[in-house]
Amino acid sequence: MAVQIRRDGAVAVVTVDRPEALNALDTATKELLLGAVRELSGDDTVRAVVLTGAGDKAFVAGADIAEMKDMTSEQARQSAALGQAIMSAIEAAPQPWIAAVNGYALGGGCELALACDLRIAAENAKFGQPEIGLGITPGFGGTQRLVRVVGMGWARHLVLTGHHVRADVALRIGLVQAVVPRDELAAKARSLADELASRSPLAMRYCKAAVQAAGNVDLETGQGIERDLFALCFATEDQKEAMAAFLEKRAPEIKGR
Ligand code: DAK
C-alpha cells in the first residue's frame, strides 16, 4: 500500500509509503493520494490532517522519474492533470493540511508540501525544484505557489538553479514555519494538528478559504470574500459559544455547528 491513512480521534495522518523510491509519486501512488484526500474531505469527523513520508530519508522525492522518462506527451498531460488534481483537492479540503517534511521534498514533493496549509520540517529536510536538471519545468504548481510563498527572488533561485536548500534556509525564506529535531517531528505535527482540530471546523474552513482566495483574486474581490465568510461565522453555534466562553472565562464547547 503506497499511501496509508491512520485516523486517531479528530486527526488523520496520511503517509506516502514508497520508501524504496524515496516516496516518489508514480501514477498508482498519485491515484491513492487523490483518493485519500477525497475520502478525508468527505469525513467531517476529521478536523486536521498531517501529511508525511515513510522512512527517514524522504517526504516525497518528486514525481517518479523512471515512470516519466519514456512518457508520451499525452501521458505526461494526464500525469500532470492527476498531480494538479491532488494539489487542488488539498487546497479545497475543508480541513487544514499540515506537511510534516521528514527528509527530501523535491520537485513534485516540494509542490505537494506547498499545497498544504502549514509546513513544518525536520532538521534533515531538504527542499528543491530540481526539474531543470531533468530538462523539464516544475508542473504541479511549483512555479506559481512557490512564488506566492517565498517571493520571486527565492523562487527564481530554486527553479532556475535546481539547488536544494536545507531546513534552516527553508525556515529563513518562509518555505516552512518551524524546524524541529527529526525525532520530534511527528509529535510536533500532531500537537499542531490537535490544536487546529480543537477549533470550530466551520471557522477553520472559512479561514482556509479566505486566505486561499488571497492568492487568486484582487484585493477588492478578496475583501468581499472575507466579508461574506466573516458574516457566515455569525450563523454558527460555535461563534456564539466561543465568545460566550471567552466572556465567562471558560473553555468553549465546540460542536462544529
Ligand atoms: N523517481 C524515481 N525514483 C527515485 C526518485 C524519483 N524522483 N528519487 C529517488 N529515487 C530512487 C532512486 O532511483 C533509488 O532507487 P534504487 O537505485 O535504489 O532502485 C532510491 O530511490 C534511492 O535514491 P538514491 O540512491 O538516489 O538516494 P541518494 O541518497 O543517493 O539521493 C536524492 C537522494 C533525493 C538526492 C536523489 O535520489 C535524487 O536526486 N532523486 C531525484 C529527485 C528529483 O529530481 N526529483 C524531481 C523529480 S521531477 C509536470 C508535473 C510534475 C512534474 C513536472 C512536470 N507537468 C505538469 C509539466 C514533477 C517533476 C518532478 O518531481
XYZ file of C-alpha atoms and ligand atoms in Angstrom:
318
model
C 0.000 0.000 0.000
C 1.738 3.229 -1.125
C -0.481 5.602 0.831
C -1.610 4.944 4.387
C -4.337 6.753 6.280
C -4.296 6.495 10.059
C -7.146 8.116 11.935
C -6.804 8.980 15.582
C -9.658 10.977 17.038
C -10.161 14.124 15.019
C -6.745 13.898 13.339
C -5.752 11.814 10.327
C -2.145 11.095 9.371
C -1.572 10.380 5.681
C 1.763 8.727 4.872
C 3.182 8.376 1.375
C 4.719 4.940 1.723
C 7.194 4.006 -1.031
C 10.463 4.372 0.868
C 12.350 2.169 -1.636
C 11.904 5.003 -4.186
C 12.119 7.804 -1.594
C 8.308 8.072 -1.775
C 8.419 9.255 -5.403
C 4.958 9.742 -6.877
C 4.155 7.216 -9.582
C 0.665 7.031 -11.079
C -0.585 4.403 -8.622
C 0.627 6.452 -5.640
C -0.899 9.635 -7.030
C -4.246 7.876 -7.525
C -4.153 6.582 -3.947
C -3.205 10.005 -2.630
C -6.039 11.683 -4.514
C -8.406 9.019 -3.155
C -7.140 9.708 0.380
C -7.682 13.470 0.050
C -11.204 12.932 -1.293
C -12.056 10.390 1.404
C -10.877 12.659 4.232
C -12.535 15.724 2.703
C -15.860 13.888 2.898
C -15.385 12.888 6.540
C -16.498 15.632 8.894
C -15.130 13.789 11.922
C -11.627 14.565 10.614
C -10.683 18.098 11.659
C -6.984 18.238 10.717
C -4.655 16.168 8.561
C -0.904 15.572 8.782
C 0.852 14.555 5.555
C 4.254 12.897 5.778
C 6.547 10.382 4.092
C 7.590 6.891 5.196
C 11.157 6.234 6.287
C 13.921 8.512 7.442
C 15.164 9.951 4.175
C 12.307 11.488 2.256
C 8.996 13.278 2.450
C 8.481 12.860 -1.314
C 11.438 12.934 -3.758
C 9.227 14.147 -6.600
C 7.414 12.585 -9.491
C 8.670 9.104 -10.388
C 11.462 9.707 -12.878
C 11.586 6.064 -14.024
C 7.900 6.222 -14.932
C 8.183 9.677 -16.526
C 11.235 9.023 -18.652
C 9.509 7.410 -21.651
C 6.119 9.095 -21.376
C 4.441 10.402 -24.471
C 3.155 13.980 -24.386
C -0.363 12.674 -23.868
C 0.705 10.508 -20.920
C 2.598 13.493 -19.488
C -0.540 15.607 -19.810
C -2.635 13.001 -17.980
C 0.030 12.618 -15.314
C 0.158 16.399 -14.838
C -3.638 16.573 -14.589
C -3.614 13.912 -11.868
C -0.853 15.695 -9.946
C -2.584 19.045 -10.196
C -5.875 17.467 -9.072
C -4.166 16.300 -5.853
C -2.802 19.770 -5.099
C -6.175 21.413 -5.816
C -8.032 18.830 -3.711
C -5.761 19.525 -0.711
C -6.312 23.260 -1.100
C -10.070 22.776 -1.397
C -10.217 20.324 1.533
C -12.362 21.543 4.429
C -9.672 20.636 6.965
C -6.233 22.199 7.381
C -3.417 20.015 6.000
C -0.022 20.120 7.711
C 3.016 18.886 5.794
C 5.439 17.199 8.207
C 8.527 17.195 5.994
C 10.779 14.389 7.202
C 13.510 14.475 4.533
C 13.785 15.303 0.837
C 10.888 17.372 -0.536
C 11.944 17.744 -4.148
C 10.091 18.634 -7.327
C 6.529 17.343 -7.001
C 7.311 16.667 -3.317
C 8.111 20.315 -2.651
C 4.984 21.245 -4.595
C 2.925 18.812 -2.515
C 4.182 20.470 0.674
C 3.371 23.872 -0.852
C -0.251 22.825 -1.416
C -0.607 22.147 2.329
C -1.756 24.904 4.667
C 1.192 24.665 7.063
C 4.662 23.179 6.736
C 6.960 22.010 9.471
C 10.267 20.336 8.771
C 12.734 18.021 10.446
C 16.293 19.315 10.688
C 17.364 16.843 7.968
C 14.739 18.056 5.456
C 15.860 19.392 2.094
C 13.739 21.318 -0.358
C 14.209 21.965 -4.047
C 12.780 22.177 -7.533
C 15.414 20.141 -9.424
C 13.342 19.765 -12.609
C 15.702 21.985 -14.611
C 18.320 19.218 -14.348
C 15.843 16.768 -15.898
C 15.079 19.049 -18.822
C 11.586 19.984 -17.634
C 9.749 22.727 -15.775
C 8.021 22.214 -12.415
C 4.485 21.186 -13.225
C 2.412 20.644 -10.114
C 2.077 24.337 -9.407
C 5.681 24.875 -8.276
C 6.328 27.939 -10.361
C 3.120 29.542 -9.092
C 2.678 28.515 -5.440
C 6.388 28.822 -4.711
C 6.428 32.477 -5.844
C 3.461 33.206 -3.609
C 5.069 31.587 -0.584
C 8.733 32.676 -0.830
C 8.607 35.571 -3.329
C 10.109 35.966 -6.772
C 13.782 36.097 -5.704
C 13.945 32.739 -3.945
C 11.509 31.110 -6.376
C 13.796 32.073 -9.256
C 16.794 30.773 -7.335
C 15.178 27.409 -6.615
C 13.575 26.880 -10.041
C 16.454 28.146 -12.217
C 19.351 26.573 -10.303
C 17.612 23.398 -9.147
C 19.694 23.631 -5.954
C 18.441 22.021 -2.769
C 18.116 24.165 0.360
C 18.404 22.907 3.905
C 15.657 23.201 6.520
C 17.265 26.227 8.212
C 17.252 28.108 4.892
C 13.675 26.966 4.197
C 12.719 28.473 7.560
C 14.511 31.730 6.842
C 12.785 32.202 3.466
C 9.340 31.301 4.814
C 9.025 27.998 2.996
C 8.346 26.298 6.342
C 7.021 27.701 9.597
C 9.050 25.564 12.022
C 12.076 23.255 12.101
C 12.378 20.584 14.780
C 14.730 17.665 15.532
C 13.853 14.608 13.419
C 12.637 12.567 16.368
C 10.275 15.344 17.459
C 8.618 15.932 14.074
C 5.674 13.538 14.421
C 4.822 14.796 17.921
C 5.133 18.433 16.899
C 2.908 17.878 13.838
C 0.426 16.012 15.970
C 0.196 18.697 18.640
C -0.292 21.353 15.968
C -2.992 19.181 14.350
C -4.698 18.665 17.729
C -4.709 22.403 18.305
C -6.281 23.114 14.905
C -8.744 20.244 15.365
C -9.984 21.785 18.608
C -11.174 24.934 16.824
C -14.514 25.477 15.151
C -14.278 23.429 11.938
C -16.585 25.902 10.207
C -14.458 28.931 11.114
C -11.365 26.876 10.184
C -12.805 26.092 6.765
C -13.739 29.743 6.187
C -10.296 30.954 7.317
C -8.649 28.485 4.959
C -10.865 29.568 2.058
C -10.342 33.282 2.739
C -6.540 33.008 2.862
C -6.612 30.767 -0.196
C -8.556 33.427 -2.080
C -5.814 35.982 -1.403
C -3.521 34.093 -3.763
C -6.077 34.005 -6.547
C -8.072 37.231 -6.644
C -7.545 41.001 -6.481
C -7.766 42.849 -3.144
C -11.293 44.155 -3.602
C -12.680 40.734 -4.536
C -10.702 39.174 -1.685
C -12.149 41.627 0.819
C -15.637 40.754 -0.425
C -14.922 37.052 0.156
C -13.512 37.858 3.609
C -16.613 39.901 4.498
C -19.002 37.152 3.421
C -17.135 34.416 5.271
C -16.906 36.620 8.391
C -20.670 37.139 8.226
C -21.236 33.415 7.801
C -19.431 32.731 11.096
C -22.223 34.579 12.904
C -24.676 31.938 11.704
C -22.782 29.242 13.659
C -23.371 27.994 17.195
C -19.605 27.738 17.618
C -19.183 31.518 17.281
C -21.822 32.192 19.970
C -20.343 29.529 22.257
C -16.685 30.601 21.749
C -17.455 34.250 22.503
C -19.624 33.368 25.496
C -16.854 31.089 26.801
C -14.308 33.900 26.482
C -16.505 36.278 28.463
C -17.264 33.615 31.071
C -13.559 32.734 31.349
C -14.025 29.032 30.486
C -13.052 26.688 27.657
C -15.560 26.624 24.769
C -17.504 23.506 23.850
C -17.034 23.392 20.117
C -19.746 21.417 18.320
C -18.987 22.036 14.667
C -22.355 23.661 14.111
N 11.808 8.946 -9.004
C 12.084 7.639 -9.031
N 12.954 7.056 -8.200
C 13.587 7.833 -7.318
C 13.353 9.215 -7.231
C 12.403 9.784 -8.135
N 12.073 11.065 -8.092
N 14.136 9.712 -6.271
C 14.837 8.680 -5.764
N 14.501 7.551 -6.384
C 15.021 6.208 -6.141
C 16.438 6.066 -6.683
O 16.409 5.771 -8.059
C 16.952 4.910 -5.849
O 16.432 3.701 -6.365
P 17.357 2.366 -6.473
O 18.536 2.769 -7.292
O 17.701 2.057 -5.041
O 16.442 1.369 -7.095
C 16.296 5.134 -4.498
O 15.176 5.978 -4.749
C 17.209 5.856 -3.519
O 17.695 7.039 -4.145
P 19.249 7.395 -4.263
O 20.067 6.161 -4.283
O 19.377 8.346 -5.396
O 19.486 8.129 -2.871
P 20.559 9.267 -2.542
O 20.532 9.433 -1.074
O 21.867 8.987 -3.199
O 19.975 10.591 -3.220
C 18.221 12.178 -3.791
C 18.746 11.139 -2.768
C 16.820 12.598 -3.338
C 19.140 13.416 -3.767
C 18.222 11.541 -5.200
O 17.524 10.309 -5.112
C 17.543 12.396 -6.205
O 18.101 13.397 -6.679
N 16.315 11.995 -6.603
C 15.600 12.660 -7.658
C 14.990 13.931 -7.145
C 14.314 14.704 -8.241
O 14.942 15.099 -9.251
N 13.011 14.974 -8.078
C 12.266 15.706 -9.002
C 11.593 14.737 -9.918
S 10.825 15.627 -11.231
C 4.841 18.366 -14.544
C 4.303 17.802 -13.455
C 5.099 17.353 -12.433
C 6.444 17.433 -12.523
C 6.978 18.007 -13.649
C 6.176 18.474 -14.647
N 3.996 18.894 -15.550
C 2.601 19.103 -15.211
C 4.530 19.535 -16.663
C 7.250 16.939 -11.456
C 8.510 16.634 -11.665
C 9.353 16.080 -10.638
O 9.006 15.955 -9.484
